[in-house]
Coordinates of C-alpha atoms and ligand atoms in Angstrom, one line a residue:
M10 CA 28.7 -94.9 211.4
P11 CA 28.2 -98.4 212.7
Y12 CA 31.6 -100.0 212.8
Y13 CA 34.3 -99.8 215.4
R14 CA 37.4 -97.8 215.0
Q15 CA 40.3 -96.9 217.3
V16 CA 42.8 -94.0 216.8
G17 CA 45.7 -92.9 219.0
E18 CA 46.1 -93.8 222.6
I19 CA 43.3 -94.9 224.8
P20 CA 43.3 -96.7 228.2
H21 CA 42.7 -100.4 228.3
K22 CA 39.5 -100.0 230.4
R23 CA 36.9 -97.3 229.7
H24 CA 36.2 -94.8 232.5
T25 CA 39.5 -95.5 234.3
A26 CA 42.4 -93.2 235.1
F27 CA 44.3 -92.3 231.9
R28 CA 47.3 -90.1 232.7
K29 CA 49.3 -87.5 230.7
P30 CA 53.1 -87.6 230.8
D31 CA 52.9 -84.9 233.6
G32 CA 50.8 -87.2 235.7
G33 CA 47.5 -85.3 235.3
L34 CA 44.3 -87.0 234.0
Y35 CA 43.2 -86.8 230.4
A36 CA 39.6 -85.6 230.2
E37 CA 37.3 -88.4 229.0
E38 CA 34.3 -87.4 226.8
L39 CA 31.6 -89.6 225.6
M40 CA 30.0 -88.3 222.4
G41 CA 26.9 -90.4 221.7
V42 CA 23.5 -90.2 220.0
E43 CA 20.0 -91.1 221.1
G44 CA 20.5 -90.6 224.8
F45 CA 23.2 -93.2 225.5
S46 CA 21.2 -95.8 223.6
A47 CA 22.9 -95.8 220.2
D48 CA 26.4 -95.3 218.6
S49 CA 29.0 -93.4 220.6
A50 CA 32.7 -92.7 220.8
L51 CA 35.0 -92.1 223.8
L52 CA 37.5 -89.3 223.3
Y53 CA 40.5 -88.4 225.5
H54 CA 41.3 -84.6 225.7
R55 CA 44.4 -82.9 227.0
G56 CA 42.2 -80.0 228.2
L57 CA 38.7 -79.7 229.4
P58 CA 36.1 -79.9 226.6
T59 CA 33.8 -78.0 228.9
A60 CA 36.0 -75.0 229.6
I61 CA 34.4 -72.0 227.8
V62 CA 35.3 -68.4 228.6
D63 CA 32.7 -66.6 226.4
A64 CA 29.5 -67.2 224.5
V65 CA 28.2 -64.6 221.9
A66 CA 25.0 -64.7 219.8
I67 CA 25.9 -64.4 216.1
E68 CA 23.4 -63.4 213.4
D69 CA 22.4 -66.1 210.9
E70 CA 22.6 -64.5 207.5
R71 CA 21.3 -67.3 205.4
G72 CA 18.2 -65.3 204.4
P73 CA 14.6 -66.5 204.1
I74 CA 13.2 -69.5 202.3
T75 CA 10.1 -69.2 200.3
P76 CA 7.6 -71.9 199.1
N77 CA 7.8 -73.4 195.6
H78 CA 4.7 -71.4 194.6
P79 CA 3.3 -71.4 191.9
L80 CA 4.3 -75.1 192.0
K81 CA 6.8 -75.7 189.2
P82 CA 9.6 -78.0 188.2
R83 CA 12.7 -75.9 188.4
A84 CA 16.3 -75.9 187.4
F85 CA 19.2 -74.1 188.8
K86 CA 22.9 -73.6 187.8
T87 CA 25.3 -73.7 190.7
Q88 CA 28.0 -73.0 188.1
D89 CA 26.5 -69.4 187.9
L90 CA 26.7 -68.7 191.6
K91 CA 29.3 -66.2 192.5
F92 CA 31.6 -66.7 195.5
G93 CA 34.4 -64.3 196.6
D94 CA 37.2 -65.6 198.8
A95 CA 34.7 -67.9 200.5
D96 CA 34.9 -70.4 203.4
A97 CA 33.0 -73.6 203.6
V98 CA 31.0 -72.7 206.7
T99 CA 30.0 -69.0 206.8
D100 CA 29.9 -68.4 203.1
R101 CA 27.8 -71.5 202.3
R102 CA 24.7 -70.3 200.3
R103 CA 21.3 -71.8 201.0
L104 CA 19.6 -73.3 197.9
F105 CA 16.7 -75.2 199.6
G106 CA 15.4 -76.0 203.0
N107 CA 12.5 -77.3 205.1
A108 CA 12.1 -78.4 208.7
D109 CA 14.2 -81.6 208.0
V110 CA 17.1 -80.5 205.8
T111 CA 19.0 -77.5 204.5
I112 CA 20.8 -77.8 201.2
G113 CA 23.5 -75.4 200.2
F114 CA 26.5 -74.9 197.9
V115 CA 29.8 -73.3 198.3
H116 CA 33.0 -72.9 196.3
A117 CA 35.4 -72.4 199.2
T118 CA 39.0 -71.0 198.8
R119 CA 40.0 -70.1 202.3
P120 CA 40.0 -71.9 205.7
S121 CA 36.7 -71.9 207.6
P122 CA 36.4 -71.1 211.2
L123 CA 36.2 -73.9 213.7
Y124 CA 32.6 -75.0 213.6
R125 CA 30.1 -77.5 214.8
N126 CA 26.5 -78.2 213.9
A127 CA 24.6 -79.2 217.1
A128 CA 21.3 -79.4 215.2
G129 CA 22.2 -82.5 213.2
D130 CA 24.6 -84.4 210.9
E131 CA 26.1 -82.8 207.8
L132 CA 26.8 -84.5 204.5
F133 CA 29.1 -83.0 201.9
Y134 CA 29.4 -84.0 198.3
V135 CA 32.6 -82.7 196.8
Q136 CA 31.8 -81.6 193.2
G137 CA 35.4 -80.6 192.5
G138 CA 38.7 -79.5 194.0
S139 CA 40.0 -80.9 197.3
A140 CA 40.3 -80.0 201.0
T141 CA 41.6 -81.2 204.3
V142 CA 38.8 -81.4 206.8
E143 CA 40.2 -81.2 210.3
T144 CA 38.1 -82.6 213.1
I145 CA 38.4 -83.5 216.8
Y146 CA 38.7 -87.1 215.6
G147 CA 41.6 -86.3 213.2
S148 CA 41.8 -85.2 209.6
L149 CA 40.3 -86.4 206.4
E150 CA 41.4 -85.6 202.9
V151 CA 38.5 -85.2 200.5
G152 CA 38.4 -84.7 196.7
D153 CA 36.2 -84.9 193.7
G154 CA 33.3 -87.3 194.1
D155 CA 33.7 -87.8 197.9
Y156 CA 30.9 -87.9 200.3
L157 CA 31.7 -86.8 203.8
V158 CA 29.5 -87.4 206.8
I159 CA 30.1 -85.2 209.8
P160 CA 28.3 -86.3 212.9
T161 CA 26.2 -83.9 215.0
S162 CA 28.4 -81.7 217.3
C163 CA 31.7 -82.8 215.8
T164 CA 33.9 -79.7 215.8
Y165 CA 35.7 -79.3 212.4
R166 CA 37.1 -76.8 209.9
V167 CA 37.6 -77.0 206.2
L168 CA 40.9 -76.1 204.7
P169 CA 40.6 -75.9 200.9
H170 CA 43.6 -76.8 198.8
D171 CA 44.9 -73.7 196.8
D172 CA 46.6 -75.8 194.2
D173 CA 43.3 -77.5 193.4
G174 CA 41.4 -74.2 193.0
G175 CA 39.7 -74.7 196.4
V176 CA 36.8 -77.1 196.9
K177 CA 33.2 -77.1 195.7
L178 CA 30.7 -78.6 198.1
L179 CA 27.0 -79.5 198.0
T180 CA 26.1 -79.3 201.7
I181 CA 23.2 -81.2 203.2
E182 CA 22.4 -80.4 206.8
A183 CA 20.0 -82.7 208.6
R184 CA 17.9 -82.2 211.6
G185 CA 19.0 -85.6 212.9
H186 CA 21.4 -88.4 211.8
I187 CA 22.5 -89.5 208.4
G188 CA 23.7 -93.0 207.7
P189 CA 23.7 -95.9 205.3
P190 CA 20.2 -97.4 204.5
K191 CA 19.3 -99.8 207.3
R192 CA 18.3 -102.5 204.8
Y193 CA 22.0 -102.7 203.8
L194 CA 23.1 -103.4 207.4
S195 CA 23.0 -106.5 209.5
A196 CA 21.4 -106.4 212.9
K197 CA 24.9 -105.7 214.3
G198 CA 25.7 -103.0 211.7
Q199 CA 27.9 -104.8 209.1
F200 CA 27.2 -104.0 205.5
L201 CA 25.4 -106.9 203.8
E202 CA 26.3 -108.6 200.6
H203 CA 23.6 -106.8 198.6
S204 CA 24.9 -103.4 199.7
P205 CA 26.3 -101.2 196.9
Y206 CA 29.2 -100.2 199.2
C207 CA 30.8 -101.6 202.3
E208 CA 33.4 -101.0 205.0
R209 CA 36.4 -101.4 202.6
D210 CA 35.1 -98.3 200.7
I211 CA 35.0 -96.1 203.8
R212 CA 37.7 -93.8 205.1
G213 CA 37.9 -92.4 208.7
P214 CA 40.5 -90.4 210.6
S215 CA 43.6 -92.5 211.1
E216 CA 45.6 -90.5 213.6
P217 CA 44.9 -87.9 216.3
L218 CA 45.1 -84.2 215.5
V219 CA 46.5 -82.2 218.4
V220 CA 46.8 -78.4 218.2
D221 CA 48.1 -76.0 220.9
G222 CA 46.1 -72.9 221.5
T223 CA 44.3 -70.8 224.1
D224 CA 41.1 -68.7 223.8
V225 CA 40.0 -70.4 220.6
E226 CA 36.7 -69.5 218.9
V227 CA 34.2 -72.1 217.8
L228 CA 31.1 -71.3 215.9
V229 CA 28.1 -73.4 217.0
R230 CA 24.9 -73.9 215.0
H231 CA 22.1 -74.9 217.3
R232 CA 18.3 -75.0 217.2
A233 CA 18.0 -71.4 218.1
G234 CA 20.7 -70.0 215.8
L235 CA 24.4 -69.4 215.9
T236 CA 26.6 -68.9 219.0
R237 CA 30.3 -68.3 219.1
Y238 CA 32.0 -69.9 222.0
T239 CA 35.5 -69.1 223.1
Y240 CA 37.3 -72.1 224.6
A241 CA 40.1 -71.8 227.1
T242 CA 42.2 -74.3 225.1
H243 CA 42.1 -75.6 221.6
P244 CA 39.3 -78.2 221.0
F245 CA 41.7 -80.2 218.7
D246 CA 43.4 -81.8 221.7
V247 CA 42.2 -85.4 221.5
V248 CA 45.1 -87.9 221.9
G249 CA 43.0 -91.0 221.2
W250 CA 39.4 -92.2 220.7
D251 CA 37.5 -95.3 219.9
G252 CA 33.9 -96.2 219.1
C253 CA 31.4 -96.2 216.3
L254 CA 30.6 -92.5 215.9
Y255 CA 33.0 -90.5 213.8
P256 CA 33.3 -88.6 210.5
W257 CA 33.7 -90.8 207.5
A258 CA 34.1 -90.4 203.7
F259 CA 33.6 -92.6 200.7
N260 CA 33.8 -91.8 197.0
I261 CA 30.9 -92.0 194.6
D262 CA 33.1 -94.1 192.3
D263 CA 33.1 -96.8 194.9
F264 CA 29.3 -97.1 194.7
E265 CA 28.6 -100.2 192.7
P266 CA 25.4 -99.7 190.6
I267 CA 22.7 -102.3 190.8
T268 CA 21.3 -102.9 187.3
G269 CA 18.6 -105.1 185.7
R270 CA 17.0 -106.3 182.5
V271 CA 14.5 -103.5 182.8
H272 CA 14.6 -100.1 184.4
Q273 CA 15.6 -100.2 188.1
P274 CA 13.8 -97.7 190.4
P275 CA 15.7 -95.0 192.3
P276 CA 15.9 -97.0 195.6
V277 CA 18.6 -99.2 194.0
H278 CA 20.7 -96.0 193.9
Q279 CA 20.1 -95.1 197.6
T280 CA 23.3 -94.3 199.4
F281 CA 22.2 -92.6 202.7
E282 CA 19.1 -92.1 204.7
G283 CA 18.3 -89.2 207.0
P284 CA 15.2 -88.0 208.8
N285 CA 12.6 -87.5 206.2
F286 CA 15.0 -87.6 203.2
V287 CA 17.2 -90.0 201.3
V288 CA 20.3 -89.5 199.2
C289 CA 21.0 -91.5 196.0
S290 CA 24.0 -91.9 193.7
F291 CA 23.4 -92.3 189.9
C292 CA 26.7 -93.6 188.6
P293 CA 28.1 -94.7 185.2
R294 CA 26.5 -98.1 184.6
K295 CA 25.6 -100.7 182.1
V296 CA 22.0 -100.2 181.4
D297 CA 18.9 -102.4 181.0
Y298 CA 19.6 -105.4 178.9
H299 CA 16.1 -106.7 178.0
P300 CA 16.2 -106.4 174.2
E301 CA 13.2 -104.0 174.2
S302 CA 14.0 -102.2 177.4
I303 CA 13.7 -98.4 177.7
P304 CA 16.6 -97.4 179.9
V305 CA 15.6 -93.9 180.8
P306 CA 12.9 -93.6 183.5
Y307 CA 9.1 -93.7 182.8
N308 CA 7.2 -90.6 183.7
H309 CA 6.6 -90.8 187.4
A310 CA 4.5 -89.1 190.1
N311 CA 6.4 -89.9 193.3
V312 CA 3.5 -88.4 195.3
D313 CA 5.2 -88.2 198.7
S314 CA 8.6 -86.6 197.6
D315 CA 10.3 -83.6 196.2
E316 CA 13.1 -84.8 194.0
L317 CA 16.3 -82.8 193.8
M318 CA 19.0 -83.9 191.3
F319 CA 22.5 -82.5 191.2
Y320 CA 24.2 -83.3 187.9
V321 CA 27.9 -83.7 188.5
R322 CA 29.5 -85.5 185.6
G323 CA 28.6 -86.5 182.0
N324 CA 25.4 -85.6 180.1
Y325 CA 22.4 -86.9 181.9
E326 CA 20.5 -89.1 179.4
A327 CA 16.9 -88.3 180.5
R328 CA 17.5 -84.5 180.7
K329 CA 19.1 -84.0 177.3
G330 CA 17.8 -80.8 175.6
S331 CA 16.6 -79.3 178.8
G332 CA 19.5 -76.9 179.5
I333 CA 20.8 -79.1 182.3
E334 CA 24.6 -79.2 182.4
V335 CA 27.3 -80.3 184.9
G336 CA 26.7 -78.2 188.0
S337 CA 22.9 -77.9 187.4
L338 CA 20.2 -78.9 189.8
S339 CA 16.6 -79.9 188.9
L340 CA 13.8 -79.8 191.4
H341 CA 10.8 -82.0 190.6
P342 CA 8.2 -81.4 193.3
S343 CA 5.4 -83.6 194.5
G344 CA 2.2 -82.6 192.7
F345 CA 4.1 -82.5 189.3
T346 CA 4.5 -85.6 187.2
H347 CA 8.0 -85.6 185.7
G348 CA 9.8 -87.7 183.2
P349 CA 12.4 -87.8 180.5
Q350 CA 12.6 -84.8 178.1
P351 CA 10.9 -85.3 174.8
G352 CA 12.7 -87.8 172.6
A353 CA 14.9 -89.2 175.4
A354 CA 12.9 -92.5 175.7
E355 CA 13.2 -93.3 172.0
A356 CA 16.8 -92.3 171.9
S357 CA 17.8 -94.5 174.8
I358 CA 16.5 -97.7 173.3
G359 CA 19.5 -100.0 172.6
A360 CA 21.9 -98.0 174.7
Q361 CA 24.4 -100.2 176.5
F362 CA 25.9 -97.7 179.0
F363 CA 25.1 -94.4 180.6
D364 CA 28.1 -92.2 181.3
E365 CA 26.4 -90.0 183.9
T366 CA 26.8 -89.1 187.5
A367 CA 24.2 -87.4 189.6
V368 CA 23.4 -87.0 193.3
M369 CA 19.7 -87.1 194.3
V370 CA 18.1 -85.8 197.4
D371 CA 14.5 -86.9 197.9
T372 CA 12.7 -85.2 200.7
F373 CA 9.4 -86.2 202.1
A374 CA 8.4 -82.6 202.8
P375 CA 8.4 -79.9 200.2
L376 CA 11.6 -78.0 199.6
D377 CA 11.4 -74.3 199.9
L378 CA 13.7 -72.1 197.9
G379 CA 16.6 -70.1 199.4
E380 CA 18.4 -67.1 198.1
A381 CA 20.9 -69.2 196.1
A382 CA 18.1 -70.9 194.3
D383 CA 16.6 -67.5 193.4
A384 CA 20.0 -66.3 192.2
S385 CA 20.7 -69.3 189.9
E386 CA 17.3 -70.4 188.5
D387 CA 16.9 -71.2 184.8
H388 CA 13.3 -70.0 184.3
R389 CA 12.9 -71.7 181.0
Y390 CA 13.1 -75.2 182.5
A391 CA 9.4 -75.7 183.5
W392 CA 8.3 -75.5 179.8
T393 CA 10.9 -77.8 178.3
W394 CA 8.6 -80.8 178.0
S395 CA 5.9 -78.8 176.0
G396 CA 8.4 -76.6 174.1
R397 CA 6.4 -73.5 174.8
G398 CA 5.7 -71.4 177.9
P399 CA 2.9 -68.9 179.0
G400 CA 1.9 -66.6 176.2
A401 CA 3.9 -68.5 173.5
Ligands
FE2_512 FE1 12.5 -88.8 189.1

């Protein structure tokens, strides 16, 4: 996240003696990306962030991913996935994945273990409920419609709120960093006037989170798998930090849609970019106002992308009649031309407003299918444009 933030106590000059009340030194840590050549934060710990007393290999139980073969447009219903008393880290179920990104879903109702993902940034979309996300930078409250970006190697845990029925999360794990589209940022990182959201819409931790504890376990996802560290003291021991690298949230309702006289292409809805993927927000909006405009999309062969849509509110205009509901996902792979369901183009002419909300993930490499995709697929979807399937 490109703009500067300061929380808690920090010394006036970086890399100078900063002392605790007992006279000892706070331990300074620089957390930075791209080898000291990009955004970073300086954090001041009561204990040593290096002091581990154990490291144990943990089995990764996410299961295999399989290619989309035969190649088909597919739909899935996250609302049909079963979760017991789940946590947002270890009970996350994998829907899709490739070398760049892993996409999962969880309905979490109990606290997660302390966790950090050293393989890349994580992006959550909150589909319902609410939670407190505690991090080494401080806490963030998240609720329906929030996006939350958690930087690589940021230790955190998710505490779902019981009185809200827990929290439902679409989880997007990158092999790299996730941020706002660069075209919306100035050379120095300020959001530009044509950006659909800006600094005022963004929330970050506002006060330190300091927890006492010894021999504290932290689950670490890294390139080779999962390792459980035991730290001598609690990792939530940061009394202050400053910099431009920290977890941040903003709500999809604060994304201001860009509209036009005729149909606007998906890049106007872009919200984030990651390595070899983008995330877009389709929000309730006034639609195309040319008198003869067709507000739903034209058929399109976006030949370099797999297009995943997560339908989160309303009744998506272009998909009416396809079985898509709130909680559904559609996957339109490269190699398949997709478009509105039959009748949707005609029905949309003259519409003034679309009351629909969807989150789209476009990946530049094909998405393979995980166990949660297999468990929730609506196998009728591929044939909904023709109205008949094989043998019919
Ligand atoms: Fe599309």
